[in-house]
Amino acid sequence: MKRSDIISGTLIVLVGLLMIFVVVPRQIKSFSGYGLDPAFFPLSLLWLLVALGALLVATRLLKPVDPEAEGGGLDGSNWAYIGTAAMYFVLGFLAITAVGFVIAGAGMMIVLMLAIEKREARWTEVVLFPVATAFVIYWLLYNVFSVQLPSGPF
Amino acid sequence: MDQILLGVGDALAIENVLLIAVGVFTGLLVGAIPGLNGPMAIALALPITFYLSSLSGIAFLIGIMKGGTFGGSVAAILLNTPGSPEAAATAMDGYPLAQKGKGLKAMKMALYSSVFGDSVSDIVLFCVAAPVAVISLKMGPPEMASVLIFALTIIAGLSGKSLIRGLIAATLGGVIGTIGLDPESAVPRMTFGFVQLSDGVSLIPMTIGLLALSEIIVQLEAQILGRAGAAKRLNPFAKEVPRENKVVTWAEWRACFPTTLRSSAIGTGIGALPGVGAVVAGFLGYASAKRASKTPEEFGTGKLEGIAAVEAANSAVSGANLIPLLAIGVPGSLTAAVLIGAFLVHGVQPGPLIFQDHPRLIYGIFAAMVLANIFNFVIGQAGLRFFAFVVSFPNRFIYPAVILCCIAGAYAGANSMFDVAIAFIFAVVGYFMRKLDFSFAAFIIGFALTPQAELYVRQTVILYGDRPMTLLTDHPIVAFFLALTTYSVIRIARYQRKADHARVALREGATSNDAPDLEITVRDRSEP
């Protein structure tokens, strides 16, 4: 974890500083009433975050090496995987907004089932189960909890 | 007395009894499936509580919590893969027993000791929560602020493997918790122009993303990249298994009883401390049973006592866990933090005033906990064959269906795709937190406690801004908790440094007398 800790600590410091000097001044207006300024708490926590991020980097640079723990963290395949997963969510979000929960949800499930099963997937299972599941969830939420999931243009 | 009877009467309403039973069944089912766990199921079920009364909703979630703890042990015993993190130590003796054809006996012992530990813990909760709440009612904003700072530090320090990472997770949760309108001036803070963020980031989609979706992403990664270990399920119900291997005899239960009792006390003590959690309780219960045993060498080879020790300890955490939540408004664990959402949905603020403002609800919840224990025993006993079957239900069906449930659950909270987007964002955040070992418990509790802590600090500044020194001289509790916070940080940091050195020394072949125990408690500390 040593390398990952150094990277994550550095990232935390950078994000914290970005928030302190760019985001907070633009996103929180100062208020001259009584008590503390609205930005006081977020800024205090962000400075604490920056300090802790720096401390994480510093301690990992000075700490004794634990060979077993070195195996943790993220490698190239993890980054590729989470990038794909994020893309999957973005596309899923757009699809639900565009065509509704049942069709998009079934589509999202089919993609996952194919990814898990690869070549051994049975087409009847891969199509019927997602469609039935998406429909049952939609029906249950609509009829039992009066929640209308996005229905798209249909 | 009237309020107690009214509360018990509410809990015994047929609708609530059924919901508790369904909750326990759901918890057992979800706990039994490797990769799914109790907190995840509670996060997913949270939106449903919108449509139920406050007692029904909370009782349903408590049912899931109690069922989920035992459910995890089924997979641990039959697959050597814990269904939930707290069952990790159950596998040490459970799986060897299953290999010897005593899987059913092991599952029954796990069930009995789990229900026993849970019941002991609940009794302590009933006796202790109200008196502690009375004490905390006498505290003003400065005292409460110092208690929250202390609790957050302890949670951050003890809920992960590293104090600094825990503190970072809690602080990050705190930063997210400040998003929304400023509590005094109503000035928007970091809302980026989204009206939906005026009330802050919603807890429900956030927990669904962090606890459920991110877990599924991690499980799918192992599956898709071919890193998942193949587990062979053992069949404890096979006809050739003799009857004595399928039951726990009275003599066996009596022999394990001292261990069960000791572990229940350990679990209850651990549960009452914010942030430590069921995983540590399980390992501590196991280590203490081994230390007290006349035949410690038999532990790990399939000893019923080992299962009783772990299950009683990790289940005893669940009731005691609610002591800090109900008495001072501080969630002691991940599950308790998610339960806050259920309270807030119904306009109930957990904390000392709950006993004064909602006594009927509280006693209803206590009665529901007793009912949940009874259902846990009955459903667990009757459904062992079914739960043993579902542990090997194909993941290709479970994971995609859970993802769809997450999307529906995130949407249902506010009928908004914005919340689905929040769940997706926190799913990715949760993936990194899991991979880089940042504590979820610290993050969510930091998020949940920050608005409260901020309010207390602001009130303190208004009250004592012009005479800050009197804060310490006139309020000894503030000085005490601030000193305790500093002391705790130093102690935890020193302990972790010692543990790191011990680990390195162990790997280099240099062993010391206390190193193995240290190894167990430190290495396996995970989410509460």
XYZ file of C-alpha atoms in Angstrom:
682
model
C 0.000 0.000 0.000
C 2.998 2.302 0.373
C 2.904 3.532 -3.233
C -0.893 3.814 -3.211
C -0.794 5.743 0.049
C 1.705 8.201 -1.376
C -0.377 8.661 -4.521
C -3.682 8.957 -2.655
C -2.148 11.296 -0.041
C -0.767 13.535 -2.800
C -4.110 13.535 -4.598
C -5.911 14.452 -1.363
C -3.524 17.366 -0.812
C -4.004 18.610 -4.393
C -7.797 18.256 -4.337
C -7.933 19.918 -0.913
C -5.857 22.892 -2.111
C -7.967 23.164 -5.276
C -11.113 23.256 -3.154
C -9.642 25.834 -0.744
C -8.308 28.265 -3.340
C -10.687 27.754 -6.288
C -13.965 26.050 -5.366
C -14.772 27.515 -1.930
C -14.168 31.194 -2.886
C -16.448 30.743 -5.924
C -19.083 28.562 -4.316
C -19.512 30.104 -0.854
C -20.345 33.784 -0.475
C -19.088 35.542 2.614
C -21.730 36.628 5.107
C -21.126 39.459 7.543
C -23.844 38.603 10.066
C -23.156 37.327 13.560
C -21.460 34.010 14.295
C -19.087 32.149 12.038
C -18.667 32.753 8.317
C -20.456 30.141 6.119
C -17.088 29.087 4.685
C -15.500 28.589 8.106
C -16.420 24.938 8.599
C -15.755 23.717 5.027
C -12.423 25.560 5.015
C -11.411 24.184 8.419
C -12.196 20.646 7.314
C -10.404 21.127 3.998
C -7.255 22.432 5.697
C -7.431 19.434 8.042
C -7.767 17.178 4.993
C -4.711 18.751 3.359
C -2.720 18.329 6.575
C -3.784 14.680 6.925
C -3.008 13.985 3.253
C 0.487 15.436 3.740
C 0.893 13.408 6.934
C -0.101 10.223 5.081
C 2.577 10.842 2.453
C 5.168 11.722 5.078
C 4.512 8.703 7.296
C 4.557 6.311 4.364
C 7.909 7.663 3.245
C 9.355 7.165 6.740
C 7.498 3.992 7.800
C 9.135 0.500 7.934
C 8.400 -1.494 4.785
C 5.777 -4.191 5.181
C 6.360 -6.514 2.203
C 2.973 -8.232 2.403
C 1.066 -4.974 2.519
C 2.922 -3.796 -0.569
C 0.635 -5.984 -2.690
C -2.450 -3.800 -2.094
C -3.596 -0.729 -3.992
C -4.388 -0.255 -7.653
C -2.684 -1.554 -10.781
C -3.296 -0.867 -14.463
C -6.072 -3.437 -14.788
C -7.923 -1.854 -11.846
C -7.792 1.560 -13.512
C -9.011 0.122 -16.811
C -11.797 -1.722 -15.012
C -13.064 1.251 -12.977
C -12.874 3.462 -16.090
C -15.084 0.955 -17.894
C -17.429 0.739 -14.903
C -17.737 4.545 -14.770
C -18.516 4.582 -18.491
C -21.098 1.859 -17.946
C -22.802 4.027 -15.312
C -22.745 7.142 -17.493
C -24.247 5.255 -20.436
C -26.764 3.555 -18.120
C -27.803 6.935 -16.716
C -28.275 8.396 -20.209
C -30.136 5.304 -21.389
C -32.557 5.341 -18.430
C -33.265 9.021 -19.046
C -33.796 8.405 -22.753
C -35.660 5.097 -22.999
C -36.884 4.469 -19.469
C -36.033 2.091 -16.637
C -37.358 -1.193 -18.041
C -35.573 -1.149 -21.399
C -32.372 0.519 -20.169
C -32.295 -1.545 -16.965
C -32.733 -4.792 -18.887
C -29.993 -3.658 -21.269
C -27.647 -2.876 -18.382
C -28.305 -6.306 -16.886
C -27.736 -8.085 -20.195
C -24.361 -6.368 -20.610
C -23.324 -7.452 -17.117
C -24.505 -11.032 -17.537
C -22.581 -11.320 -20.789
C -19.498 -9.850 -19.112
C -19.707 -12.375 -16.276
C -20.574 -15.440 -18.311
C -18.639 -14.577 -21.466
C -19.029 -17.398 -23.996
C -20.879 -19.781 -21.739
C -23.936 -17.523 -21.542
C -27.289 -19.098 -22.416
C -29.246 -16.665 -24.543
C -32.605 -17.556 -23.019
C -31.289 -16.723 -19.548
C -29.433 -13.634 -20.678
C -32.527 -12.115 -22.273
C -35.445 -13.424 -20.218
C -34.059 -12.883 -16.712
C -33.083 -9.198 -17.175
C -36.351 -8.281 -18.909
C -38.420 -10.031 -16.232
C -36.384 -8.509 -13.368
C -36.570 -4.959 -14.746
C -40.303 -5.298 -15.341
C -41.012 -6.780 -11.878
C -39.043 -3.985 -10.136
C -40.855 -1.332 -12.186
C -44.253 -2.911 -11.494
C -43.597 -3.358 -7.767
C -42.436 0.198 -7.224
C -45.329 1.608 -9.234
C -48.087 -0.497 -7.674
C -46.859 -0.999 -4.121
C -44.928 2.218 -3.376
C -46.447 4.587 -5.980
C -42.988 5.348 -7.344
C -42.982 5.960 -11.071
C -39.566 5.011 -12.356
C -38.603 6.748 -15.624
C -40.734 5.238 -18.383
C -39.084 6.914 -21.370
C -41.085 7.789 -24.453
C -43.322 4.691 -24.191
C -45.177 2.417 32.015
C -48.043 3.410 29.729
C -45.560 4.356 27.034
C -43.800 0.989 27.368
C -47.065 -0.901 26.958
C -48.139 1.288 24.053
C -44.765 0.771 22.358
C -44.899 -3.005 22.844
C -48.480 -2.990 21.553
C -47.374 -1.099 18.426
C -44.582 -3.588 17.793
C -47.042 -6.475 18.104
C -49.351 -5.054 15.425
C -49.673 -7.662 12.699
C -48.188 -5.346 10.044
C -45.070 -4.757 12.134
C -44.658 -8.408 13.098
C -44.794 -9.356 9.421
C -42.328 -6.634 8.462
C -39.881 -7.771 11.145
C -40.164 -11.360 9.883
C -39.619 -10.216 6.285
C -36.669 -8.095 7.449
C -35.035 -11.011 9.269
C -35.581 -13.300 6.279
C -34.094 -10.680 3.928
C -31.113 -10.207 6.240
C -30.501 -13.950 6.455
C -30.820 -14.311 2.688
C -28.544 -11.394 1.862
C -26.047 -12.340 4.573
C -25.849 -15.893 3.244
C -24.866 -14.777 -0.267
C -21.117 -14.048 -0.398
C -20.495 -10.474 -1.494
C -23.783 -9.143 -0.169
C -24.104 -8.085 3.460
C -26.355 -6.526 6.077
C -25.359 -2.839 5.767
C -25.743 -3.108 2.003
C -29.249 -4.574 2.371
C -30.184 -1.888 4.900
C -28.980 0.852 2.532
C -31.041 -0.710 -0.269
C -34.133 -1.102 1.911
C -33.904 2.437 3.313
C -36.026 4.052 0.552
C -38.809 1.547 1.292
C -39.136 2.962 4.815
C -40.433 6.221 3.276
C -43.673 4.409 2.669
C -43.949 2.848 6.130
C -44.640 4.292 9.579
C -41.574 5.205 11.651
C -41.768 2.073 13.816
C -42.520 -0.246 10.882
C -39.636 1.142 8.846
C -37.065 0.999 11.637
C -38.282 -2.434 12.810
C -37.906 -3.731 9.240
C -34.321 -2.461 9.052
C -33.501 -3.882 12.490
C -34.793 -7.245 11.265
C -32.389 -7.058 8.314
C -29.525 -6.077 10.623
C -30.090 -9.040 12.941
C -30.667 -11.554 10.171
C -27.625 -10.357 8.246
C -25.231 -11.116 11.100
C -26.088 -14.794 11.332
C -26.646 -15.145 7.568
C -22.973 -14.441 6.946
C -21.929 -17.499 8.896
C -23.753 -19.932 6.559
C -21.414 -19.182 3.656
C -18.427 -19.083 6.032
C -19.214 -22.618 7.218
C -20.201 -24.190 3.907
C -17.943 -22.342 1.457
C -15.089 -21.117 3.671
C -16.055 -17.690 2.271
C -17.677 -15.399 4.840
C -21.008 -14.050 3.615
C -20.297 -10.868 5.581
C -17.017 -9.508 7.035
C -17.971 -10.226 10.665
C -18.266 -13.944 9.874
C -14.619 -14.141 8.767
C -13.558 -15.826 12.013
C -16.500 -18.259 11.869
C -14.891 -19.974 8.893
C -11.823 -20.919 10.966
C -13.691 -23.693 12.771
C -16.896 -23.789 10.737
C -15.385 -24.961 7.479
C -13.300 -27.763 9.050
C -16.481 -28.955 10.781
C -18.351 -28.917 7.475
C -15.518 -30.924 5.906
C -16.016 -33.499 8.652
C -19.704 -33.754 7.704
C -20.850 -31.609 10.633
C -21.868 -28.539 8.656
C -25.444 -28.584 9.940
C -24.282 -28.908 13.541
C -21.925 -25.959 12.978
C -24.686 -23.828 11.446
C -27.022 -24.624 14.338
C -24.396 -23.723 16.920
C -23.753 -20.487 15.020
C -27.473 -19.733 15.078
C -27.962 -20.467 18.779
C -24.933 -18.511 19.932
C -25.757 -15.657 17.561
C -29.294 -15.306 18.933
C -28.000 -15.630 22.508
C -25.311 -12.959 22.045
C -27.779 -10.677 20.325
C -30.326 -11.068 23.157
C -27.741 -10.318 25.872
C -26.689 -7.214 23.992
C -30.288 -6.055 23.582
C -30.922 -6.420 27.325
C -27.879 -4.234 28.031
C -29.178 -1.676 25.516
C -32.594 -1.571 27.199
C -30.997 -1.041 30.618
C -28.237 1.401 29.700
C -29.494 3.668 26.882
C -32.071 5.640 28.885
C -29.785 6.428 31.884
C -26.980 7.542 29.539
C -29.500 9.695 27.663
C -30.528 11.353 30.936
C -26.880 12.263 31.597
C -26.327 13.559 28.074
C -29.492 15.687 28.315
C -27.700 17.740 30.942
C -24.980 18.626 28.437
C -25.060 21.899 26.526
C -23.709 22.718 23.033
C -20.034 22.926 24.131
C -20.163 19.521 25.843
C -21.994 17.917 22.919
C -19.504 19.411 20.448
C -16.602 17.966 22.438
C -18.328 14.552 22.715
C -18.895 14.489 18.944
C -15.282 15.448 18.230
C -14.131 12.673 20.579
C -16.522 10.113 19.032
C -15.465 11.019 15.494
C -11.794 10.693 16.369
C -12.320 7.301 17.985
C -14.393 6.056 15.051
C -11.816 7.319 12.566
C -8.976 5.757 14.533
C -10.480 2.375 15.218
C -12.689 1.585 12.237
C -9.898 1.087 9.709
C -6.388 -0.293 9.641
C -4.743 3.133 9.789
C -5.475 6.117 12.002
C -4.524 8.647 9.324
C -6.639 6.968 6.623
C -9.540 6.795 9.092
C -9.208 10.483 9.911
C -8.996 11.346 6.213
C -12.177 9.333 5.540
C -14.032 11.038 8.422
C -12.844 14.495 7.318
C -13.826 13.799 3.713
C -17.263 12.716 4.936
C -17.380 15.939 6.947
C -16.550 18.056 3.870
C -19.371 16.360 1.924
C -21.604 16.942 4.972
C -21.104 20.720 4.731
C -22.589 20.845 1.220
C -25.980 22.587 1.212
C -27.354 25.676 2.910
C -25.404 27.195 5.785
C -27.373 26.471 9.007
C -27.226 30.116 10.219
C -27.246 32.346 7.155
C -28.820 29.960 4.587
C -26.010 30.847 2.163
C -25.565 27.977 -0.363
C -22.291 26.130 0.098
C -20.671 24.149 -2.723
C -24.001 23.370 -4.412
C -22.589 24.179 -7.885
C -25.952 25.636 -8.837
C -27.868 22.376 -8.269
C -31.097 23.064 -6.370
C -31.162 19.385 -5.372
C -28.057 19.986 -3.246
C -29.681 22.741 -1.157
C -30.547 20.207 1.542
C -27.130 18.638 1.202
C -26.119 15.347 -0.378
C -28.871 12.844 0.341
C -27.807 10.007 2.648
C -29.825 7.318 0.853
C -28.279 7.431 -2.652
C -24.885 8.061 -1.078
C -25.058 4.905 1.070
C -26.518 2.878 -1.801
C -23.567 3.932 -3.960
C -20.925 3.483 -1.274
C -22.120 0.296 0.372
C -24.047 -1.601 -2.275
C -22.965 -0.536 -5.761
C -19.258 -0.264 -4.964
C -19.286 -3.722 -3.349
C -20.906 -5.172 -6.466
C -18.314 -3.410 -8.651
C -15.521 -4.974 -6.616
C -17.134 -8.430 -6.708
C -17.723 -8.125 -10.447
C -14.124 -7.108 -10.982
C -12.940 -10.314 -9.354
C -15.434 -12.272 -11.464
C -14.747 -10.550 -14.786
C -10.967 -10.407 -14.400
C -11.004 -14.052 -13.276
C -9.668 -13.329 -9.777
C -12.548 -14.918 -7.876
C -11.613 -18.119 -6.084
C -13.743 -21.129 -6.909
C -15.568 -22.320 -3.793
C -16.948 -25.816 -3.431
C -20.139 -26.021 -1.429
C -20.395 -28.883 1.046
C -23.795 -30.504 1.502
C -24.603 -30.821 5.222
C -28.017 -32.326 4.494
C -26.760 -35.427 2.671
C -28.583 -38.627 3.701
C -25.366 -40.423 4.612
C -24.583 -37.818 7.303
C -25.480 -39.398 10.664
C -28.103 -37.712 12.831
C -25.673 -36.806 15.627
C -23.747 -34.693 13.102
C -26.869 -32.689 12.317
C -27.889 -31.555 15.794
C -26.356 -29.675 18.702
C -26.871 -31.784 21.794
C -27.668 -30.293 25.194
C -24.251 -31.418 26.471
C -22.498 -29.644 23.589
C -24.485 -26.457 24.167
C -23.745 -26.596 27.910
C -20.030 -27.117 27.252
C -19.989 -24.059 24.995
C -22.133 -21.919 27.283
C -19.312 -20.230 29.282
C -17.626 -19.303 25.998
C -20.898 -17.998 24.590
C -21.503 -15.900 27.685
C -17.952 -14.502 27.704
C -18.130 -13.654 24.015
C -21.523 -12.008 24.497
C -19.983 -9.749 27.145
C -16.995 -8.975 24.882
C -19.268 -8.211 21.914
C -21.526 -6.005 24.018
C -18.563 -4.031 25.353
C -17.070 -3.637 21.878
C -20.462 -2.702 20.418
C -20.959 0.099 22.927
C -17.677 1.696 21.798
C -18.198 3.763 18.671
C -16.294 2.543 15.655
C -14.755 -0.764 16.691
C -17.330 -3.118 15.213
C -18.369 -6.730 14.804
C -15.272 -7.960 12.963
C -12.954 -7.063 15.828
C -15.496 -8.413 18.341
C -15.559 -11.759 16.507
C -11.775 -12.111 16.508
C -11.463 -10.957 20.131
C -14.160 -13.435 21.191
C -12.305 -16.196 19.351
C -8.920 -15.228 20.805
C -10.300 -15.103 24.367
C -12.041 -18.485 23.985
C -8.791 -19.992 22.728
C -6.857 -18.483 25.608
C -9.368 -19.800 28.159
C -9.577 -23.283 26.623
C -7.803 -26.342 28.034
C -7.288 -27.549 24.470
C -6.335 -24.425 22.510
C -4.569 -26.547 19.895
C -7.966 -27.855 18.735
C -9.108 -24.396 17.689
C -9.021 -24.066 13.931
C -9.477 -27.785 13.385
C -13.274 -27.775 13.726
C -14.269 -26.955 17.295
C -17.843 -25.979 18.145
C -16.584 -23.641 20.849
C -14.768 -21.605 18.213
C -17.997 -21.013 16.319
C -19.908 -20.158 19.501
C -17.199 -17.686 20.515
C -17.211 -15.805 17.219
C -20.943 -15.777 16.588
C -21.936 -14.711 20.114
C -19.366 -11.898 20.039
C -20.146 -10.499 16.585
C -23.909 -10.686 17.125
C -23.674 -9.037 20.544
C -22.355 -5.943 18.803
C -25.644 -5.199 17.039
C -27.733 -4.240 20.081
C -25.014 -2.449 22.031
C -24.192 -0.547 18.879
C -27.397 1.407 19.257
C -26.456 2.657 22.760
C -24.386 5.640 21.515
C -26.917 6.297 18.737
C -29.967 6.468 21.001
C -28.266 7.927 24.076
C -26.094 10.667 22.561
C -26.978 10.640 18.850
C -23.604 9.226 17.759
C -23.841 6.225 15.425
C -21.404 3.607 16.654
C -21.185 1.684 13.408
C -21.906 1.691 9.713
C -25.299 0.056 10.267
C -26.222 2.578 12.957
C -25.177 5.409 10.630
C -27.474 4.096 7.917
C -30.247 3.683 10.495
C -30.001 7.440 11.161
C -31.455 7.887 7.675
C -34.519 5.864 8.658
C -35.026 7.994 11.779
C -34.574 11.271 9.890
C -36.949 10.219 7.105
C -39.692 10.219 9.739
C -38.613 13.456 11.400
C -37.077 11.737 14.417
C -33.629 12.981 15.478
C -31.710 10.171 17.228
C -30.194 11.370 20.484
C -31.033 11.879 24.138
C -34.262 13.782 23.418
C -35.676 10.733 21.673
C -36.575 9.185 25.052
C -38.440 12.359 25.987
C -40.080 13.175 22.645
C -40.735 9.699 21.231
C -40.888 7.229 24.150
C -43.557 5.136 22.470
C -41.412 4.737 19.358
C -38.336 3.810 21.391
C -40.108 1.126 23.414
C -41.686 -0.102 20.186
C -38.188 -0.439 18.716
C -36.998 -2.325 21.806
C -39.936 -4.730 21.507
C -39.228 -5.102 17.793
C -35.630 -6.078 18.631
C -36.867 -8.859 20.908
C -39.254 -10.037 18.188
C -36.451 -9.906 15.623
C -34.337 -12.198 17.831
C -37.203 -14.674 18.080
C -37.719 -14.590 14.307
C -33.993 -14.898 13.764
C -34.068 -18.138 15.734
C -37.261 -19.518 14.173
C -36.564 -18.543 10.554
C -32.896 -19.440 10.885
C -33.733 -22.879 12.266
C -36.528 -23.598 9.793
C -34.735 -22.182 6.779
C -31.225 -23.625 7.167
C -31.681 -25.903 4.159
C -32.827 -22.956 2.024
C -30.026 -20.648 3.177
C -27.509 -23.437 2.610
C -28.859 -23.626 -0.957
C -28.700 -19.899 -1.709
C -25.023 -19.584 -0.764
C -24.185 -21.103 -4.113
C -26.803 -19.269 -6.171
C -25.073 -18.118 -9.394
C -23.604 -14.610 -9.227
C -24.527 -13.948 -12.833
C -28.123 -13.538 -11.667
C -27.507 -11.876 -8.322
C -25.128 -9.023 -9.171
C -26.987 -7.577 -12.192
C -30.293 -7.798 -10.279
C -28.781 -6.035 -7.248
C -27.453 -3.238 -9.502
C -30.957 -2.698 -10.866
C -32.382 -2.687 -7.313
C -29.752 -0.066 -6.370
C -30.831 2.184 -9.241
C -34.510 1.783 -8.333
C -33.758 2.358 -4.620
C -31.698 5.489 -5.282
C -34.436 6.875 -7.529
C -37.295 6.032 -5.142
C -35.993 8.260 -2.327
C -36.821 11.545 -4.091
C -38.215 10.399 -7.472
C -35.167 11.932 -9.062
C -32.518 10.816 -11.535
C -30.203 13.268 -9.765
C -30.084 10.826 -6.837
C -29.251 7.994 -9.248
C -26.322 10.087 -10.468
C -25.242 10.623 -6.824
C -25.371 6.847 -6.251
C -23.239 6.231 -9.366
C -20.673 8.856 -8.342
C -20.361 7.389 -4.839
C -20.126 3.888 -6.305
C -16.894 4.947 -8.024
C -15.735 6.806 -4.891
C -16.535 3.675 -2.853
C -14.480 1.507 -5.227
C -11.406 3.643 -4.582
C -12.115 3.690 -0.854
C -12.273 -0.107 -0.799
C -9.131 -0.512 -2.888
C -7.140 2.084 -0.921
C -8.493 0.922 2.429
C -10.290 4.070 3.577
C -12.968 3.300 6.152
C -16.601 3.562 5.021
C -17.788 3.727 8.602
C -15.616 6.758 9.323
C -16.716 8.433 6.079
C -20.458 7.933 6.590
C -20.378 8.741 10.295
C -18.294 11.849 9.550
C -20.892 12.828 6.967
C -23.817 12.178 9.302
C -22.312 13.908 12.351
C -20.824 17.019 10.739
C -24.064 19.071 10.445
C -24.798 18.342 14.115
C -21.233 19.099 15.214
C -21.214 22.301 13.180
C -24.430 23.459 14.824
C -23.045 22.811 18.318
C -19.774 24.589 17.513
C -21.654 27.581 16.091
C -23.894 27.759 19.156
C -20.806 27.546 21.379
C -19.126 30.378 19.467
C -22.213 32.569 19.852
C -22.428 31.770 23.574
C -18.733 31.916 24.462
C -17.087 33.765 21.541
C -16.259 36.758 23.737
C -14.904 34.728 26.675
C -13.343 31.544 25.238
C -11.251 30.708 28.295
C -14.332 30.292 30.498
C -15.333 27.463 28.191
C -12.629 25.263 29.669
C -12.812 26.535 33.243
C -16.623 26.544 33.567
C -17.195 23.370 31.564
C -14.905 20.626 32.863
C -16.605 18.039 30.631
C -15.364 19.946 27.555
C -11.819 20.004 28.914
C -12.103 16.300 29.806
C -13.271 15.203 26.354
C -10.740 17.365 24.521
C -7.969 15.900 26.682
C -9.379 12.396 26.102
C -9.446 13.002 22.347
C -5.781 14.037 22.341
C -4.822 11.084 24.542
C -6.785 8.636 22.335
C -5.127 9.876 19.142
C -1.686 9.429 20.703
C -2.564 5.960 22.059
C -4.054 4.736 18.767
C -1.097 6.095 16.780
C 1.391 4.420 19.133
C -0.538 1.147 19.057
C -0.657 1.121 15.280
C 3.034 1.917 15.006
C 3.767 -0.945 17.383
C 1.535 -3.225 15.334
C 3.289 -2.236 12.103
C 6.673 -2.981 13.633
C 5.383 -6.309 14.989
C 4.097 -7.277 11.538
C 7.388 -6.493 9.903
C 9.260 -8.359 12.652
C 6.958 -11.384 12.258
C 7.573 -11.556 8.536
C 11.290 -11.362 9.090
C 11.056 -14.368 11.351
C 11.575 -12.605 14.672
C 8.600 -13.503 16.846
C 7.617 -12.198 20.225
C 5.187 -13.550 22.788
C 2.410 -11.091 22.126
C 2.861 -10.768 18.392
C 0.325 -13.400 17.242
C -2.558 -11.774 19.146
C -1.573 -8.398 17.865
C -1.514 -9.877 14.394
C -5.082 -11.123 14.641
C -6.565 -7.914 15.989
C -4.732 -5.583 13.679
C -4.699 -7.455 10.421
C -8.311 -8.369 10.417
C -9.745 -5.120 11.608
C -12.223 -4.003 9.001
C -15.561 -2.223 8.663
C -17.792 -2.425 11.687
